[in-house]
PDB file of C-alpha atoms in Angstrom:
ATOM      1  CA  MET A  29      86.616 -22.722-110.023  1.00  0.00           C
ATOM      2  CA  THR A  30      89.167 -22.091-112.726  1.00  0.00           C
ATOM      3  CA  ASN A  31      90.609 -18.806-113.825  1.00  0.00           C
ATOM      4  CA  ARG A  32      89.360 -18.258-117.377  1.00  0.00           C
ATOM      5  CA  ILE A  33      91.700 -15.337-117.899  1.00  0.00           C
ATOM      6  CA  ALA A  34      94.976 -17.238-118.123  1.00  0.00           C
ATOM      7  CA  VAL A  35      96.542 -15.885-121.311  1.00  0.00           C
ATOM      8  CA  LYS A  36      99.010 -13.057-120.850  1.00  0.00           C
ATOM      9  CA  GLN A  37     101.258 -11.242-123.284  1.00  0.00           C
ATOM     10  CA  MET A  38     104.745 -10.159-122.278  1.00  0.00           C
ATOM     11  CA  VAL A  39     105.240  -6.438-122.970  1.00  0.00           C
ATOM     12  CA  ALA A  40     108.718  -5.129-122.102  1.00  0.00           C
ATOM     13  CA  GLY A  41     109.022  -7.646-119.285  1.00  0.00           C
ATOM     14  CA  VAL A  42     105.512  -7.226-117.840  1.00  0.00           C
ATOM     15  CA  ARG A  43     102.777  -9.803-118.332  1.00  0.00           C
ATOM     16  CA  ILE A  44      99.635  -8.056-119.545  1.00  0.00           C
ATOM     17  CA  SER A  45      96.332  -9.951-119.623  1.00  0.00           C
ATOM     18  CA  ALA A  46      94.737 -10.443-123.020  1.00  0.00           C
ATOM     19  CA  THR A  47      91.264  -9.712-121.711  1.00  0.00           C
ATOM     20  CA  SER A  48      88.183  -7.497-121.954  1.00  0.00           C
ATOM     21  CA  TYR A  49      85.753  -5.669-119.661  1.00  0.00           C
ATOM     22  CA  ASP A  50      83.244  -8.511-119.918  1.00  0.00           C
ATOM     23  CA  ASP A  51      85.867 -11.142-119.144  1.00  0.00           C
ATOM     24  CA  VAL A  52      87.131  -9.305-116.062  1.00  0.00           C
ATOM     25  CA  VAL A  53      83.604  -8.732-114.723  1.00  0.00           C
ATOM     26  CA  ARG A  54      82.707 -12.376-115.353  1.00  0.00           C
ATOM     27  CA  GLN A  55      85.840 -13.622-113.626  1.00  0.00           C
ATOM     28  CA  CYS A  56      85.300 -11.374-110.606  1.00  0.00           C
ATOM     29  CA  GLY A  57      81.763 -12.712-110.308  1.00  0.00           C
ATOM     30  CA  GLU A  58      83.130 -16.261-110.247  1.00  0.00           C
ATOM     31  CA  TRP A  59      85.687 -15.366-107.582  1.00  0.00           C
ATOM     32  CA  ILE A  60      82.989 -13.794-105.405  1.00  0.00           C
ATOM     33  CA  SER A  61      80.786 -16.869-105.814  1.00  0.00           C
ATOM     34  CA  GLU A  62      83.745 -19.004-104.787  1.00  0.00           C
ATOM     35  CA  LYS A  63      84.302 -16.831-101.716  1.00  0.00           C
ATOM     36  CA  ARG A  64      80.686 -17.207-100.662  1.00  0.00           C
ATOM     37  CA  GLU A  65      80.899 -20.969-101.050  1.00  0.00           C
ATOM     38  CA  ILE A  66      84.093 -21.598 -99.076  1.00  0.00           C
ATOM     39  CA  GLY A  67      84.388 -18.466 -96.900  1.00  0.00           C
ATOM     40  CA  ALA A  68      87.696 -17.560 -95.262  1.00  0.00           C
ATOM     41  CA  ALA A  69      89.529 -20.293 -97.172  1.00  0.00           C
ATOM     42  CA  ALA A  70      89.033 -18.388-100.428  1.00  0.00           C
ATOM     43  CA  THR A  71      92.107 -16.848-102.000  1.00  0.00           C
ATOM     44  CA  ALA A  72      92.477 -13.075-102.150  1.00  0.00           C
ATOM     45  CA  ARG A  73      92.928 -11.694-105.672  1.00  0.00           C
ATOM     46  CA  TYR A  74      94.378  -8.489-107.005  1.00  0.00           C
ATOM     47  CA  ILE A  75      94.031  -6.815-110.377  1.00  0.00           C
ATOM     48  CA  CYS A  76      96.393  -4.183-111.741  1.00  0.00           C
ATOM     49  CA  VAL A  77      95.336  -1.777-114.484  1.00  0.00           C
ATOM     50  CA  THR A  78      98.649  -1.336-116.219  1.00  0.00           C
ATOM     51  CA  SER A  79      99.676   1.665-118.276  1.00  0.00           C
ATOM     52  CA  VAL A  80     102.949   2.691-119.906  1.00  0.00           C
ATOM     53  CA  HIS A  81     103.874   4.375-116.619  1.00  0.00           C
ATOM     54  CA  GLY A  82     103.579   1.067-114.791  1.00  0.00           C
ATOM     55  CA  ILE A  83     105.600  -0.843-117.372  1.00  0.00           C
ATOM     56  CA  VAL A  84     108.397   1.741-117.436  1.00  0.00           C
ATOM     57  CA  THR A  85     108.500   1.849-113.637  1.00  0.00           C
ATOM     58  CA  ALA A  86     108.750  -1.939-113.583  1.00  0.00           C
ATOM     59  CA  ARG A  87     111.840  -1.850-115.804  1.00  0.00           C
ATOM     60  CA  SER A  88     113.893  -0.206-113.056  1.00  0.00           C
ATOM     61  CA  ASP A  89     112.113  -1.713-110.042  1.00  0.00           C
ATOM     62  CA  ARG A  90     112.357  -5.506-109.904  1.00  0.00           C
ATOM     63  CA  ARG A  91     110.116  -5.774-106.855  1.00  0.00           C
ATOM     64  CA  PHE A  92     107.368  -3.806-108.568  1.00  0.00           C
ATOM     65  CA  ARG A  93     107.767  -5.886-111.734  1.00  0.00           C
ATOM     66  CA  ASP A  94     107.300  -9.040-109.675  1.00  0.00           C
ATOM     67  CA  ILE A  95     104.123  -7.583-108.143  1.00  0.00           C
ATOM     68  CA  LEU A  96     102.682  -6.877-111.605  1.00  0.00           C
ATOM     69  CA  ASN A  97     103.677 -10.295-112.887  1.00  0.00           C
ATOM     70  CA  ARG A  98     102.119 -12.084-109.914  1.00  0.00           C
ATOM     71  CA  ALA A  99      98.809 -10.232-110.291  1.00  0.00           C
ATOM     72  CA  ASP A 100      95.764 -12.348-111.053  1.00  0.00           C
ATOM     73  CA  MET A 101      95.139  -9.935-113.908  1.00  0.00           C
ATOM     74  CA  ALA A 102      97.012  -6.939-115.308  1.00  0.00           C
ATOM     75  CA  THR A 103      94.752  -5.192-117.785  1.00  0.00           C
ATOM     76  CA  PRO A 104      96.024  -3.006-120.668  1.00  0.00           C
ATOM     77  CA  ASP A 105      95.031   0.412-119.323  1.00  0.00           C
ATOM     78  CA  GLY A 106      96.604   2.676-121.961  1.00  0.00           C
ATOM     79  CA  MET A 107      96.362   2.720-125.753  1.00  0.00           C
ATOM     80  CA  PRO A 108     100.146   2.394-126.300  1.00  0.00           C
ATOM     81  CA  VAL A 109     100.016  -0.852-124.288  1.00  0.00           C
ATOM     82  CA  VAL A 110      97.086  -2.023-126.446  1.00  0.00           C
ATOM     83  CA  TRP A 111      98.978  -1.133-129.646  1.00  0.00           C
ATOM     84  CA  ALA A 112     102.032  -3.009-128.396  1.00  0.00           C
ATOM     85  CA  MET A 113      99.955  -6.102-127.653  1.00  0.00           C
ATOM     86  CA  ARG A 114      98.349  -5.984-131.105  1.00  0.00           C
ATOM     87  CA  SER A 115     101.759  -5.677-132.754  1.00  0.00           C
ATOM     88  CA  LEU A 116     102.951  -8.712-130.776  1.00  0.00           C
ATOM     89  CA  GLY A 117     100.095 -10.938-131.931  1.00  0.00           C
ATOM     90  CA  ARG A 118      97.004  -9.983-129.889  1.00  0.00           C
ATOM     91  CA  LYS A 119      95.258  -8.525-132.916  1.00  0.00           C
ATOM     92  CA  GLN A 120      91.843  -8.048-131.297  1.00  0.00           C
ATOM     93  CA  GLN A 121      93.030  -6.573-128.020  1.00  0.00           C
ATOM     94  CA  LYS A 122      91.110  -3.542-126.748  1.00  0.00           C
ATOM     95  CA  ARG A 123      91.726  -1.178-123.894  1.00  0.00           C
ATOM     96  CA  VAL A 124      90.552  -2.146-120.410  1.00  0.00           C
ATOM     97  CA  TYR A 125      90.643   1.251-118.734  1.00  0.00           C
ATOM     98  CA  GLY A 126      90.655   1.453-114.934  1.00  0.00           C
ATOM     99  CA  PRO A 127      87.905   4.088-114.424  1.00  0.00           C
ATOM    100  CA  ASP A 128      85.553   2.341-116.871  1.00  0.00           C
ATOM    101  CA  LEU A 129      86.320  -1.058-115.361  1.00  0.00           C
ATOM    102  CA  MET A 130      85.471   0.318-111.919  1.00  0.00           C
ATOM    103  CA  LEU A 131      82.050   1.434-113.173  1.00  0.00           C
ATOM    104  CA  ARG A 132      81.411  -1.918-114.876  1.00  0.00           C
ATOM    105  CA  LEU A 133      82.210  -3.759-111.657  1.00  0.00           C
ATOM    106  CA  CYS A 134      80.042  -1.392-109.623  1.00  0.00           C
ATOM    107  CA  GLU A 135      77.128  -2.005-111.992  1.00  0.00           C
ATOM    108  CA  CYS A 136      77.599  -5.737-111.587  1.00  0.00           C
ATOM    109  CA  ALA A 137      77.888  -5.360-107.801  1.00  0.00           C
ATOM    110  CA  ALA A 138      74.668  -3.334-107.672  1.00  0.00           C
ATOM    111  CA  SER A 139      72.749  -5.984-109.605  1.00  0.00           C
ATOM    112  CA  ARG A 140      74.174  -8.981-107.737  1.00  0.00           C
ATOM    113  CA  GLY A 141      74.384  -7.626-104.192  1.00  0.00           C
ATOM    114  CA  HIS A 142      78.178  -7.537-104.033  1.00  0.00           C
ATOM    115  CA  ARG A 143      79.663  -5.158-101.471  1.00  0.00           C
ATOM    116  CA  VAL A 144      82.416  -2.674-102.368  1.00  0.00           C
ATOM    117  CA  PHE A 145      84.934  -0.761-100.260  1.00  0.00           C
ATOM    118  CA  LEU A 146      86.726   2.442-101.294  1.00  0.00           C
ATOM    119  CA  TYR A 147      90.354   2.742-100.168  1.00  0.00           C
ATOM    120  CA  GLY A 148      92.245   5.881-101.183  1.00  0.00           C
ATOM    121  CA  GLY A 149      91.475   9.406-102.278  1.00  0.00           C
ATOM    122  CA  ARG A 150      91.314  12.577-100.221  1.00  0.00           C
ATOM    123  CA  PRO A 151      88.972  12.722 -97.203  1.00  0.00           C
ATOM    124  CA  GLU A 152      86.756  15.273 -98.950  1.00  0.00           C
ATOM    125  CA  VAL A 153      86.662  13.249-102.190  1.00  0.00           C
ATOM    126  CA  LEU A 154      85.372   9.933-100.851  1.00  0.00           C
ATOM    127  CA  PRO A 155      81.894  11.182 -99.802  1.00  0.00           C
ATOM    128  CA  GLN A 156      81.521  12.873-103.196  1.00  0.00           C
ATOM    129  CA  LEU A 157      82.581   9.676-104.935  1.00  0.00           C
ATOM    130  CA  ALA A 158      80.169   7.533-102.932  1.00  0.00           C
ATOM    131  CA  GLU A 159      77.307   9.964-103.554  1.00  0.00           C
ATOM    132  CA  ARG A 160      77.897  10.028-107.301  1.00  0.00           C
ATOM    133  CA  LEU A 161      78.242   6.252-107.584  1.00  0.00           C
ATOM    134  CA  GLN A 162      75.021   5.672-105.691  1.00  0.00           C
ATOM    135  CA  ALA A 163      73.216   8.325-107.724  1.00  0.00           C
ATOM    136  CA  LYS A 164      74.056   6.274-110.836  1.00  0.00           C
ATOM    137  CA  MET A 165      73.497   2.910-109.149  1.00  0.00           C
ATOM    138  CA  PRO A 166      71.059   3.233-106.209  1.00  0.00           C
ATOM    139  CA  GLN A 167      71.359  -0.464-105.356  1.00  0.00           C
ATOM    140  CA  LEU A 168      75.142  -0.292-104.971  1.00  0.00           C
ATOM    141  CA  GLU A 169      76.199  -1.216-101.450  1.00  0.00           C
ATOM    142  CA  ILE A 170      79.292   0.706-100.379  1.00  0.00           C
ATOM    143  CA  ALA A 171      80.419  -1.258 -97.342  1.00  0.00           C
ATOM    144  CA  GLY A 172      82.961   1.318 -96.171  1.00  0.00           C
ATOM    145  CA  MET A 173      85.633   3.787 -97.158  1.00  0.00           C
ATOM    146  CA  TYR A 174      89.011   4.934 -95.901  1.00  0.00           C
ATOM    147  CA  SER A 175      91.280   7.799 -96.935  1.00  0.00           C
ATOM    148  CA  PRO A 176      94.869   6.945 -95.943  1.00  0.00           C
ATOM    149  CA  PRO A 177      97.295   9.710 -94.929  1.00  0.00           C
ATOM    150  CA  PHE A 178     100.068  10.828 -97.290  1.00  0.00           C
ATOM    151  CA  ARG A 179     102.631   8.742 -95.418  1.00  0.00           C
ATOM    152  CA  PRO A 180     103.133   5.042 -94.681  1.00  0.00           C
ATOM    153  CA  LEU A 181     100.606   3.683 -92.208  1.00  0.00           C
ATOM    154  CA  THR A 182     101.834   2.472 -88.845  1.00  0.00           C
ATOM    155  CA  ALA A 183     101.370  -1.212 -88.066  1.00  0.00           C
ATOM    156  CA  GLU A 184      98.501  -0.304 -85.754  1.00  0.00           C
ATOM    157  CA  GLU A 185      96.794   1.867 -88.389  1.00  0.00           C
ATOM    158  CA  ASP A 186      97.137  -0.821 -91.027  1.00  0.00           C
ATOM    159  CA  ALA A 187      95.746  -3.491 -88.711  1.00  0.00           C
ATOM    160  CA  ALA A 188      92.761  -1.238 -87.952  1.00  0.00           C
ATOM    161  CA  VAL A 189      92.053  -0.729 -91.679  1.00  0.00           C
ATOM    162  CA  VAL A 190      92.320  -4.453 -92.379  1.00  0.00           C
ATOM    163  CA  HIS A 191      89.882  -5.098 -89.537  1.00  0.00           C
ATOM    164  CA  GLN A 192      87.511  -2.462 -90.947  1.00  0.00           C
ATOM    165  CA  ILE A 193      87.584  -4.023 -94.427  1.00  0.00           C
ATOM    166  CA  ARG A 194      87.071  -7.553 -93.121  1.00  0.00           C
ATOM    167  CA  GLN A 195      84.248  -6.502 -90.825  1.00  0.00           C
ATOM    168  CA  SER A 196      82.558  -4.669 -93.689  1.00  0.00           C
ATOM    169  CA  GLY A 197      82.140  -7.901 -95.640  1.00  0.00           C
ATOM    170  CA  ALA A 198      83.490  -6.213 -98.771  1.00  0.00           C
ATOM    171  CA  ASP A 199      83.767  -8.399-101.843  1.00  0.00           C
ATOM    172  CA  ILE A 200      85.731  -5.835-103.883  1.00  0.00           C
ATOM    173  CA  VAL A 201      88.145  -3.209-102.601  1.00  0.00           C
ATOM    174  CA  PHE A 202      88.830  -0.403-105.069  1.00  0.00           C
ATOM    175  CA  VAL A 203      92.273   1.033-104.334  1.00  0.00           C
ATOM    176  CA  GLY A 204      92.931   4.563-105.578  1.00  0.00           C
ATOM    177  CA  ILE A 205      96.343   5.669-104.332  1.00  0.00           C
ATOM    178  CA  SER A 206      98.281   5.824-107.642  1.00  0.00           C
ATOM    179  CA  THR A 207     100.928   3.581-109.186  1.00  0.00           C
ATOM    180  CA  PRO A 208     103.116   2.011-107.802  1.00  0.00           C
ATOM    181  CA  LYS A 209     101.795   2.540-104.249  1.00  0.00           C
ATOM    182  CA  GLN A 210      98.461   0.859-104.898  1.00  0.00           C
ATOM    183  CA  GLU A 211     100.066  -2.250-106.381  1.00  0.00           C
ATOM    184  CA  HIS A 212     102.406  -2.564-103.392  1.00  0.00           C
ATOM    185  CA  TRP A 213      99.442  -2.174-101.019  1.00  0.00           C
ATOM    186  CA  MET A 214      97.433  -4.871-102.753  1.00  0.00           C
ATOM    187  CA  SER A 215     100.271  -7.393-102.834  1.00  0.00           C
ATOM    188  CA  GLN A 216     101.005  -6.759 -99.155  1.00  0.00           C
ATOM    189  CA  HIS A 217      97.401  -7.518 -98.154  1.00  0.00           C
ATOM    190  CA  VAL A 218      96.755 -10.751-100.023  1.00  0.00           C
ATOM    191  CA  ASP A 219      97.165 -12.813 -96.852  1.00  0.00           C
ATOM    192  CA  SER A 220      95.217 -10.476 -94.561  1.00  0.00           C
ATOM    193  CA  LEU A 221      92.132 -10.073 -96.779  1.00  0.00           C
ATOM    194  CA  PRO A 222      91.119 -13.638 -97.754  1.00  0.00           C
ATOM    195  CA  GLY A 223      88.544 -13.926-100.507  1.00  0.00           C
ATOM    196  CA  THR A 224      88.683 -10.219-101.299  1.00  0.00           C
ATOM    197  CA  ILE A 225      89.226  -8.850-104.802  1.00  0.00           C
ATOM    198  CA  MET A 226      91.483  -5.784-104.789  1.00  0.00           C
ATOM    199  CA  LEU A 227      91.532  -3.566-107.848  1.00  0.00           C
ATOM    200  CA  GLY A 228      94.013  -0.687-108.278  1.00  0.00           C
ATOM    201  CA  VAL A 229      92.195   2.067-110.165  1.00  0.00           C
ATOM    202  CA  GLY A 230      94.540   5.075-109.831  1.00  0.00           C
ATOM    203  CA  ALA A 231      92.878   8.372-110.673  1.00  0.00           C
ATOM    204  CA  ALA A 232      89.405   6.842-111.040  1.00  0.00           C
ATOM    205  CA  PHE A 233      88.318   8.179-107.643  1.00  0.00           C
ATOM    206  CA  ASP A 234      89.047  11.770-108.669  1.00  0.00           C
ATOM    207  CA  PHE A 235      87.448  11.288-112.083  1.00  0.00           C
ATOM    208  CA  HIS A 236      84.213   9.770-110.790  1.00  0.00           C
ATOM    209  CA  ALA A 237      83.978  12.231-107.898  1.00  0.00           C
ATOM    210  CA  GLY A 238      84.211  15.090-110.406  1.00  0.00           C
ATOM    211  CA  ARG A 239      87.399  16.518-108.910  1.00  0.00           C
ATOM    212  CA  VAL A 240      89.507  15.952-112.042  1.00  0.00           C
ATOM    213  CA  LYS A 241      88.219  16.160-115.604  1.00  0.00           C
ATOM    214  CA  GLN A 242      88.684  13.150-117.898  1.00  0.00           C
ATOM    215  CA  ALA A 243      90.085  13.399-121.403  1.00  0.00           C
ATOM    216  CA  PRO A 244      87.510  13.412-124.218  1.00  0.00           C
ATOM    217  CA  ALA A 245      86.818  10.005-125.707  1.00  0.00           C
ATOM    218  CA  TRP A 246      88.541  10.869-129.009  1.00  0.00           C
ATOM    219  CA  MET A 247      91.763  11.774-127.162  1.00  0.00           C
ATOM    220  CA  GLN A 248      91.606   8.498-125.245  1.00  0.00           C
ATOM    221  CA  ARG A 249      91.166   6.512-128.474  1.00  0.00           C
ATOM    222  CA  ALA A 250      94.037   8.390-130.119  1.00  0.00           C
ATOM    223  CA  GLY A 251      96.399   7.678-127.246  1.00  0.00           C
ATOM    224  CA  LEU A 252      96.520  11.362-126.257  1.00  0.00           C
ATOM    225  CA  GLU A 253      95.063  11.057-122.770  1.00  0.00           C
ATOM    226  CA  TRP A 254      98.532  11.634-121.334  1.00  0.00           C
ATOM    227  CA  PHE A 255      98.642  15.066-122.985  1.00  0.00           C
ATOM    228  CA  PHE A 256      95.245  16.038-121.604  1.00  0.00           C
ATOM    229  CA  ARG A 257      96.186  14.916-118.098  1.00  0.00           C
ATOM    230  CA  LEU A 258      99.488  16.781-118.323  1.00  0.00           C
ATOM    231  CA  LEU A 259      97.577  19.972-119.160  1.00  0.00           C
ATOM    232  CA  MET A 260      95.221  19.384-116.219  1.00  0.00           C
ATOM    233  CA  GLU A 261      97.902  18.568-113.633  1.00  0.00           C
ATOM    234  CA  PRO A 262     101.286  19.749-114.977  1.00  0.00           C
ATOM    235  CA  MET A 263     103.107  20.087-111.647  1.00  0.00           C
ATOM    236  CA  ARG A 264     102.208  16.572-110.525  1.00  0.00           C
ATOM    237  CA  LEU A 265     102.547  14.711-113.811  1.00  0.00           C
ATOM    238  CA  TRP A 266     105.266  16.420-115.866  1.00  0.00           C
ATOM    239  CA  ARG A 267     108.016  14.059-114.772  1.00  0.00           C
ATOM    240  CA  ARG A 268     105.932  10.965-115.522  1.00  0.00           C
ATOM    241  CA  TYR A 269     104.890  11.998-119.020  1.00  0.00           C
ATOM    242  CA  LEU A 270     107.922  13.949-120.216  1.00  0.00           C
ATOM    243  CA  LEU A 271     110.780  11.971-118.679  1.00  0.00           C
ATOM    244  CA  GLU A 272     109.553   8.464-117.846  1.00  0.00           C
ATOM    245  CA  THR A 273     106.873   7.507-120.359  1.00  0.00           C
ATOM    246  CA  PRO A 274     108.955   8.154-123.550  1.00  0.00           C
ATOM    247  CA  ARG A 275     111.214   5.270-122.494  1.00  0.00           C
ATOM    248  CA  PHE A 276     108.450   2.827-123.467  1.00  0.00           C
ATOM    249  CA  LEU A 277     108.698   3.346-127.237  1.00  0.00           C
ATOM    250  CA  PRO A 278     112.262   2.016-127.672  1.00  0.00           C
ATOM    251  CA  LEU A 279     111.486  -0.922-125.359  1.00  0.00           C
ATOM    252  CA  TRP A 280     108.467  -1.849-127.481  1.00  0.00           C
ATOM    253  CA  ALA A 281     110.430  -1.388-130.727  1.00  0.00           C
ATOM    254  CA  MET A 282     113.305  -3.567-129.517  1.00  0.00           C
ATOM    255  CA  GLN A 283     110.940  -6.333-128.420  1.00  0.00           C
ATOM    256  CA  LYS A 284     109.051  -6.191-131.708  1.00  0.00           C
ATOM    257  CA  ALA A 285     112.305  -6.381-133.670  1.00  0.00           C
ATOM    258  CA  GLY A 286     113.528  -9.298-131.583  1.00  0.00           C
ATOM    259  CA  TRP A 287     116.438  -7.331-130.135  1.00  0.00           C
ATOM    260  CA  MET A 288     115.088  -7.607-126.594  1.00  0.00           C
ATOM    261  CA  ARG A 289     114.140 -10.954-125.117  1.00  0.00           C
ATOM    262  CA  PHE A 290     112.974 -12.021-121.697  1.00  0.00           C
ATOM    263  CA  SER A 291     113.591 -15.019-119.488  1.00  0.00           C
ATOM    264  CA  ASP A 292     109.879 -15.905-119.372  1.00  0.00           C
ATOM    265  CA  ALA A 293     107.893 -17.122-122.368  1.00  0.00           C
ATOM    266  CA  ASP A 294     105.898 -14.501-124.239  1.00  0.00           C
ATOM    267  CA  GLU A 295     102.714 -16.213-123.050  1.00  0.00           C
ATOM    268  CA  ILE A 296     101.765 -17.850-119.790  1.00  0.00           C
TER     269      ILE A 296
END
């Protein structure tokens, strides 16, 4: 099967997929069908939902930038990324927001019998998340869940988790351990989880479990979600939004003006 989502737009050195919710869900369905046809020979896939935070982090971290640029898809998760893509020629681009994409994929999984695994979140959050998801989608099959400790896993712990995921028969693994940790985790497990789709969804676990409140829709559309999240979690997020994120605007402006160029083509 071919990857229908091939077009990407370079934004400050990161390749962002020119895609939509429907396209991502359709492509994931094709990958799962491929896995069920050829089994363990199927290729693992990973999808990054990429915000300004991810792009800015990638500017100073070459390894992380390579992980984003090797992703099967990197969706535009924040409105500033969407606006940048539109200004660079993707006039119809819309936001593909991680928490909403997770729900869309869960709805598809519930209707098609796909199995999902939840990796990340606090131990007390995962049962709440699973309960809420299944209340919305009773047919959803949650194959397993794992809350990693707030430290790197030992080789033995990681091997045990990989075994758990493979034994569960999960088609999609939702990874909620924040950027850039979740992207590193996904790229490190491509070889050990054949045929699995890994999707880094950041704060989606806390949102859908009801632990953290989401910004109102009008703030999301206006690109003010960062401000709402800063008010909700100032101690955790102040550095990201007040020191790191503002670096994106001059990068975007310089690319738009032609003052900043990249070694790769603007499209791949």
